[in-house]
mmCIF file of C-alpha atoms in Angstrom:
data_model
loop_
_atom_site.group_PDB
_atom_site.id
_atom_site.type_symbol
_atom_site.label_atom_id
_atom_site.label_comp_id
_atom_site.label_asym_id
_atom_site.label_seq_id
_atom_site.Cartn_x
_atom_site.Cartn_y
_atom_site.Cartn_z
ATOM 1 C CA UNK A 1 0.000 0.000 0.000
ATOM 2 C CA UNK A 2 1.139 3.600 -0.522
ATOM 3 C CA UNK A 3 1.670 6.525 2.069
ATOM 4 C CA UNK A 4 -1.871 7.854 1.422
ATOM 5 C CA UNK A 5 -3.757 4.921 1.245
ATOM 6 C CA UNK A 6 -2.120 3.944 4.673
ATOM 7 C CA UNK A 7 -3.238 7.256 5.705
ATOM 8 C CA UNK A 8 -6.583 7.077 4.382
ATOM 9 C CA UNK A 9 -7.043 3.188 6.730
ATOM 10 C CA UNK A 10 -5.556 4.402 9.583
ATOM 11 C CA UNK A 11 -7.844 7.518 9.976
ATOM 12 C CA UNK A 12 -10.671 5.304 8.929
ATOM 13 C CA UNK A 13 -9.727 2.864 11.556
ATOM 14 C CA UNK A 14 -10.213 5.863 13.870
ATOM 15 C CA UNK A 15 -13.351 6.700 12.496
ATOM 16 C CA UNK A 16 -14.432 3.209 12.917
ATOM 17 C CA UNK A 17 -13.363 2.395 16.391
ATOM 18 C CA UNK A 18 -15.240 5.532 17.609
ATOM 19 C CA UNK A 19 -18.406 5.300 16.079
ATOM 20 C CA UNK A 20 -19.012 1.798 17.598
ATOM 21 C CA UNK A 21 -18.975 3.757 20.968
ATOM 22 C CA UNK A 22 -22.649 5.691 19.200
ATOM 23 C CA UNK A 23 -24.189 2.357 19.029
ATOM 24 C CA UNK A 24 -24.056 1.423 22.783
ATOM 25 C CA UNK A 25 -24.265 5.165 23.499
ATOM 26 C CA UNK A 26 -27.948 4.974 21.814
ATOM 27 C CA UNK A 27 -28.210 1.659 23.185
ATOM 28 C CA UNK A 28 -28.390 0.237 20.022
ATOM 29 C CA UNK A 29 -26.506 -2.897 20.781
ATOM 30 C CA UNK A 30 -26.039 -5.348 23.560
ATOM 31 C CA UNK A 31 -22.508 -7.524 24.653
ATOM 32 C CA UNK A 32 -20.461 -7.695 21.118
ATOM 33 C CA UNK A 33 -23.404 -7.994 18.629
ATOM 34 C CA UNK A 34 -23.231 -5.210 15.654
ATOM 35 C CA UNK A 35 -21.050 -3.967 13.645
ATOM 36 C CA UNK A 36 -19.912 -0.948 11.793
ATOM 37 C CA UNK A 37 -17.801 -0.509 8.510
ATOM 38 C CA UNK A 38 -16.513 2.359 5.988
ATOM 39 C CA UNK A 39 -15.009 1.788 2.774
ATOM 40 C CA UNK A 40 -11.576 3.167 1.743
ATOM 41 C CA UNK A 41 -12.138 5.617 -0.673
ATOM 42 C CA UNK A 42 -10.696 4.615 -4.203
ATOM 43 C CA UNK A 43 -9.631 1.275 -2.983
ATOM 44 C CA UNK A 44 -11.594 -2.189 -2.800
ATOM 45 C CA UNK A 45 -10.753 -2.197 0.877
ATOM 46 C CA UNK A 46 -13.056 -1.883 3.661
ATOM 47 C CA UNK A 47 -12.673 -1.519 7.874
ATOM 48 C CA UNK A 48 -14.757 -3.276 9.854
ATOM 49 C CA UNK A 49 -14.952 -4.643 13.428
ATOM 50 C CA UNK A 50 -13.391 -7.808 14.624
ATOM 51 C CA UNK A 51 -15.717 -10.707 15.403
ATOM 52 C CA UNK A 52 -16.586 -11.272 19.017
ATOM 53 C CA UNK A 53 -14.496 -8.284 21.041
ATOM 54 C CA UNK A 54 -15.728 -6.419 23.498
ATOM 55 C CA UNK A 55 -17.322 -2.581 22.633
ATOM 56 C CA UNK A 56 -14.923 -1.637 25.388
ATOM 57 C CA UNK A 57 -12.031 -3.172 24.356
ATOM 58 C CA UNK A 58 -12.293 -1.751 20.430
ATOM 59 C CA UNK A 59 -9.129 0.700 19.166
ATOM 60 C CA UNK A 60 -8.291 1.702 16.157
ATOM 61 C CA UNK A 61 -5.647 -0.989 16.632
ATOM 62 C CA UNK A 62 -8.047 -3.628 16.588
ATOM 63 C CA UNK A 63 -9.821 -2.822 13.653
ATOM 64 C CA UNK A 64 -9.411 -5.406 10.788
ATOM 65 C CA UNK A 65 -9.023 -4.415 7.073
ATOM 66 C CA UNK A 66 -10.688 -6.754 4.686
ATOM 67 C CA UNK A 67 -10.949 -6.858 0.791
ATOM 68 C CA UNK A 68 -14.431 -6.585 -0.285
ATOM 69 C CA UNK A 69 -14.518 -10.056 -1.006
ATOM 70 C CA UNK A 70 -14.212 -10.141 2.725
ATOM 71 C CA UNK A 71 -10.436 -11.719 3.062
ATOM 72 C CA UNK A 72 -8.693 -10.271 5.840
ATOM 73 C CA UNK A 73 -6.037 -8.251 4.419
ATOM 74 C CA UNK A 74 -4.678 -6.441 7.600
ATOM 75 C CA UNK A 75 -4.995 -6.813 11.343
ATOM 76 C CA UNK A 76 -4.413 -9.175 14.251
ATOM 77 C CA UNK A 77 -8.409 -10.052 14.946
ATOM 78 C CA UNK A 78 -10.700 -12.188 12.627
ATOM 79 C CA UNK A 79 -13.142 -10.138 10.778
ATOM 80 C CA UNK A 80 -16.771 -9.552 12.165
ATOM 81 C CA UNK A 81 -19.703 -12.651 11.033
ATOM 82 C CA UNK A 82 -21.255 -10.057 9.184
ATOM 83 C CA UNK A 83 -18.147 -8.807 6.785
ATOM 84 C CA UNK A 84 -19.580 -11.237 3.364
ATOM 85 C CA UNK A 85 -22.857 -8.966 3.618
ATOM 86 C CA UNK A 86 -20.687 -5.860 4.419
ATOM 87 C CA UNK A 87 -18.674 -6.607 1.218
ATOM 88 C CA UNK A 88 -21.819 -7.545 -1.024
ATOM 89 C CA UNK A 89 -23.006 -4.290 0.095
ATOM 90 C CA UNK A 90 -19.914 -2.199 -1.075
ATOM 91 C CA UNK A 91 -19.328 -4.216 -4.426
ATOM 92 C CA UNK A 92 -22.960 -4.065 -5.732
ATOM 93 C CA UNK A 93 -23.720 -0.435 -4.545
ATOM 94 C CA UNK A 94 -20.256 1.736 -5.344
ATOM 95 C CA UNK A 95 -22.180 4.759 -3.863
ATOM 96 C CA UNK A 96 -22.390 3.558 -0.460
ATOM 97 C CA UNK A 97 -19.230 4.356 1.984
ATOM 98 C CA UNK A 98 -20.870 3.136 4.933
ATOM 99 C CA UNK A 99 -22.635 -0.445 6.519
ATOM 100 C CA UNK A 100 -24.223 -0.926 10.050
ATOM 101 C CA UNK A 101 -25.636 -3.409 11.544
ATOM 102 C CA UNK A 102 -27.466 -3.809 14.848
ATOM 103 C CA UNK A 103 -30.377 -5.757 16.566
ATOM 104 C CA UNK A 104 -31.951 -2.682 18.147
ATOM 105 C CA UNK A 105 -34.857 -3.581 20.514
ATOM 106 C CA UNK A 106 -38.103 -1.753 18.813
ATOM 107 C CA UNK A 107 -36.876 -2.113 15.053
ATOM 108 C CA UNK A 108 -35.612 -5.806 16.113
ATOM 109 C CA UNK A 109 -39.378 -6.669 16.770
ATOM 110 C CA UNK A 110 -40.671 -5.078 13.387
ATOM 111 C CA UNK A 111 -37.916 -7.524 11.556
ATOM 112 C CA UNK A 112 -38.870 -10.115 13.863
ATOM 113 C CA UNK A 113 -42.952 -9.648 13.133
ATOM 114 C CA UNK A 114 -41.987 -9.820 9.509
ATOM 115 C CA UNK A 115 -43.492 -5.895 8.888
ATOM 116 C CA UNK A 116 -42.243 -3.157 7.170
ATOM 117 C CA UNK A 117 -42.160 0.405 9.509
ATOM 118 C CA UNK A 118 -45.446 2.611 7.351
ATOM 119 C CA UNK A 119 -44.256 6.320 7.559
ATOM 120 C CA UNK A 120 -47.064 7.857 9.751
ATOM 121 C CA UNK A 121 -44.408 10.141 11.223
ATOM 122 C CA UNK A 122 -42.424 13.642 9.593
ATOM 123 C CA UNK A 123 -39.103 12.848 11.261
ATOM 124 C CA UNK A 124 -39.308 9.048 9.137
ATOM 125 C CA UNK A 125 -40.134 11.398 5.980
ATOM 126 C CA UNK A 126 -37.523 13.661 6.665
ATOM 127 C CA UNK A 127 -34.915 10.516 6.741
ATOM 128 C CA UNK A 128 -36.082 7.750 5.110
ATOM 129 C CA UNK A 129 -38.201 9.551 2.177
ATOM 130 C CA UNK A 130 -41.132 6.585 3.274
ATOM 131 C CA UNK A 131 -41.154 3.006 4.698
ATOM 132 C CA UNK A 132 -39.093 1.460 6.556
ATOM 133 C CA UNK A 133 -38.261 -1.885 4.600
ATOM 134 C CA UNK A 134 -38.814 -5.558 5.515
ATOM 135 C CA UNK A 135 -36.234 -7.609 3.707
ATOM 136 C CA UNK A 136 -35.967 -11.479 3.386
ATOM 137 C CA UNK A 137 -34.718 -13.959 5.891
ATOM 138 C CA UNK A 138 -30.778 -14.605 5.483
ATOM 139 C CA UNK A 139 -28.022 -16.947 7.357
ATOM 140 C CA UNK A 140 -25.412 -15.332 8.446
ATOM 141 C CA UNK A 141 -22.322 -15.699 7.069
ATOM 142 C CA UNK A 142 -22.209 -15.845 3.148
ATOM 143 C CA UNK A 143 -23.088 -12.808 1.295
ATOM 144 C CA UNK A 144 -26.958 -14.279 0.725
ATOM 145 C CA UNK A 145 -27.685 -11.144 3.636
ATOM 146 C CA UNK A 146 -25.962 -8.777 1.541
ATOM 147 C CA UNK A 147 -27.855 -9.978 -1.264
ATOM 148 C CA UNK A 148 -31.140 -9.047 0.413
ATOM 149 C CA UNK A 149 -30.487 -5.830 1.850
ATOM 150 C CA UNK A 150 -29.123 -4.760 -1.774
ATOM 151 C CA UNK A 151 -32.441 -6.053 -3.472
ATOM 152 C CA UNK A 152 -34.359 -4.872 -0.894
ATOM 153 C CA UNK A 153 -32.943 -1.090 -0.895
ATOM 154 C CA UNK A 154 -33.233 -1.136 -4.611
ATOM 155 C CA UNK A 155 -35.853 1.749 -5.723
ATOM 156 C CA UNK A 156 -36.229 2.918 -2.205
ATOM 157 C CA UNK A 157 -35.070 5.763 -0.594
ATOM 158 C CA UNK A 158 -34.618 4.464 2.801
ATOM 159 C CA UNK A 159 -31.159 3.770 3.911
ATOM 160 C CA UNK A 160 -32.375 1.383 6.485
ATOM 161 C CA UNK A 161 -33.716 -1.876 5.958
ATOM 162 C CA UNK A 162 -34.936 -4.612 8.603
ATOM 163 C CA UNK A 163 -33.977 -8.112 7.923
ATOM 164 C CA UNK A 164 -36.632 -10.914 9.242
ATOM 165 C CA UNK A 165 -36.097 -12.295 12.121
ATOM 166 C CA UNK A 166 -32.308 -10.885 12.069
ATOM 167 C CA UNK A 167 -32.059 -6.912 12.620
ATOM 168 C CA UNK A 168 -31.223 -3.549 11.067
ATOM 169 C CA UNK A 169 -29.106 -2.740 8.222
ATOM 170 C CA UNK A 170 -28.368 0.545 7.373
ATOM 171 C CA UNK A 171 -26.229 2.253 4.795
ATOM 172 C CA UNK A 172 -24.768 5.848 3.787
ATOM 173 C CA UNK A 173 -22.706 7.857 2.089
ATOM 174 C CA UNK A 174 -20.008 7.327 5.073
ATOM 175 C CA UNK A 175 -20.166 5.133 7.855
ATOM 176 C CA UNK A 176 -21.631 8.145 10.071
ATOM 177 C CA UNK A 177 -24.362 9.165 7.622
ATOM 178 C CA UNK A 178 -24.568 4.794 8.077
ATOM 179 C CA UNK A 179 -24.830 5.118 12.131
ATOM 180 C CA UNK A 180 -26.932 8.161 11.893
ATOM 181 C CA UNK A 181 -29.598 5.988 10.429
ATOM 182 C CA UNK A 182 -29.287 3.229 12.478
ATOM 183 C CA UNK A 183 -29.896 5.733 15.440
ATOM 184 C CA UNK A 184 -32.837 7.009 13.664
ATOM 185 C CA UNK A 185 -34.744 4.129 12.552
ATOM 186 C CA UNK A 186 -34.536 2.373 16.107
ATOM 187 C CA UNK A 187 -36.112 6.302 17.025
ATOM 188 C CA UNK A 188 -38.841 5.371 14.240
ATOM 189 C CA UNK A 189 -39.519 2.231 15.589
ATOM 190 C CA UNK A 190 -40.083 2.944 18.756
ATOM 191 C CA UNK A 191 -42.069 5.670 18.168
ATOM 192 C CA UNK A 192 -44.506 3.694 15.783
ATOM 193 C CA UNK A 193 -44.474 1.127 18.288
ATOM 194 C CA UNK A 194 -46.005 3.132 20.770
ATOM 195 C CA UNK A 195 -48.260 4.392 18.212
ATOM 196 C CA UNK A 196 -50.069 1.259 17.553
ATOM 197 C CA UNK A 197 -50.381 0.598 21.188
ATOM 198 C CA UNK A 198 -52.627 3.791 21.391
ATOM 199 C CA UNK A 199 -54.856 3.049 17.981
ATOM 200 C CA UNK A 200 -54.642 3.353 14.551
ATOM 201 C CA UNK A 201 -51.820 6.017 13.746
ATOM 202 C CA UNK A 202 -52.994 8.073 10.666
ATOM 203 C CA UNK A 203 -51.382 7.670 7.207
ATOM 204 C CA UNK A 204 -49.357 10.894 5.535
ATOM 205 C CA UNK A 205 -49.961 11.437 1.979
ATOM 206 C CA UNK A 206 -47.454 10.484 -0.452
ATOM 207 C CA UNK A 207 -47.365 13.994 -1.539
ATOM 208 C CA UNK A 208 -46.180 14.995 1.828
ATOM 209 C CA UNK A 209 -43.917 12.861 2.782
ATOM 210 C CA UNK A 210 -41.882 13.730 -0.787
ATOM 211 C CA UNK A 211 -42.062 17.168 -0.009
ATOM 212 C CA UNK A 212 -40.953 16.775 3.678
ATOM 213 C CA UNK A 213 -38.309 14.642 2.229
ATOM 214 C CA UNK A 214 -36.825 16.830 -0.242
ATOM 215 C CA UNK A 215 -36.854 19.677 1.996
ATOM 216 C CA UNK A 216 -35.163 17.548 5.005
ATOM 217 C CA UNK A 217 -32.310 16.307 2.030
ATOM 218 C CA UNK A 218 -31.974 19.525 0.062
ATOM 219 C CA UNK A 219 -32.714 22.232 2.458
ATOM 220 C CA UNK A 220 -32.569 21.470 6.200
ATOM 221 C CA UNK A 221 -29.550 22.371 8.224
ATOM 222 C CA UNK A 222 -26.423 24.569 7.601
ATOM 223 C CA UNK A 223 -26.207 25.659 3.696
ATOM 224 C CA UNK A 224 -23.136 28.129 2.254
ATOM 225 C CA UNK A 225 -23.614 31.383 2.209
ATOM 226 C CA UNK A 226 -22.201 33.240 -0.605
ATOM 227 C CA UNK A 227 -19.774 36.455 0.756
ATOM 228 C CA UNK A 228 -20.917 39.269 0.945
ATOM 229 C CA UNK A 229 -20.982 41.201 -2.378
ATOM 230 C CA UNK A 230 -20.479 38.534 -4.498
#
């Protein structure tokens, strides 16, 4: 590897290491399950967790670089269970820079009920431009889970997706924009969750939920401002 690429994997294992700390912050995880991963720009490399290590015992040291055929290429750990769908994932969809996976209580149950999340709420327009996903039933291991979450996110906007009877995968444009909607859709499904338990919750039109997504994708936030005079 060059000096930039090793750059580019070392701040990446950084990157990594740290964000794993946002799933048990949001509680997101429980004892070593989940995973996160970010491509290395320009290369057919990827960083992922290490299979079966503690969330308090994960450096940047102990973050494993793997091909995205999912061979180990560098570290002292093997590579997470999950690392075949990972690698699916990043060879089948060359926009995505980001994979996470969790079995998050509320959106757990959806996947494990075999449903799809309806968008009855603005903050699930704003993020995931409409449903929430149900995708097929996968064994771990092989890349038949990457398979599903690929021709599952096809044609949608959502980056989430819920596996049956497995859990959440979520993808972005980095592996934040990746945990970001991992936080969000366990928000979703709690929230919609609760929802039924009350009654019936009432549907959105379609028309509103595109424009509340466009504005949320396009508009929302911190935009440049041109100097002044220009």
């Amino acid at each position: 590897m060059n000096a930039e690429v090793t750059r580019q994997i070392g701040e990446l294992r950084e990157t990594v290491a740290r964000l794993h700390a946002e799933l048990t912050r949001y509680n997101l995880v429980a004892w070593t399950s989940g995973n996160v991963s970010a491509r290395v720009p320009g290369q057919d490399l990827m960083v992922i967790k290490p299979s079966g290590v503690s969330y308090d015992d994960l450096t940047a040291a102990t973050m494993v670089v793997c091909d995205l055929d999912g061979v180990l290429v560098e570290g002292d750990f093997a590579p997470s269970s999950d690392t075949a769908a990972h690698a699916y994932v990043y060879r089948a969809m060359p926009e995505v820079g980001g994979v996470v996976h969790t079995h998050s209580s509320y959106a757990t149950a959806w996947a494990a009920c075999g449903e799809s999340i309806p968008c009855h709420l603005t903050a699930q327009a704003d993020e995931f431009g409409g449903e929430i996903p149900i995708g097929p039933f996968a064994l771990i291991g092989g890349d038949d889970i990457g398979k599903g979450i690929v021709a599952t996110l096809a044609g949608h906007r959502s980056p989430a997706v819920l596996m049956r009877n497995h859990g959440v995968f979520t993808i972005g444009r980095d592996a934040r924009a990746a945990v970001k909607a991992a936080v969000m859709c366990e928000d979703v499904a709690r929230t919609a969750h609760l929802a039924h338990t009350l009654g019936q919750p009432v549907p959105m039109a379609q028309a509103d939920i595109d424009a509340l997504y466009d504005r949320y994708q396009n508009v929302y936030g911190q935009q440049p401002v041109a100097p002044a005079g220009s």
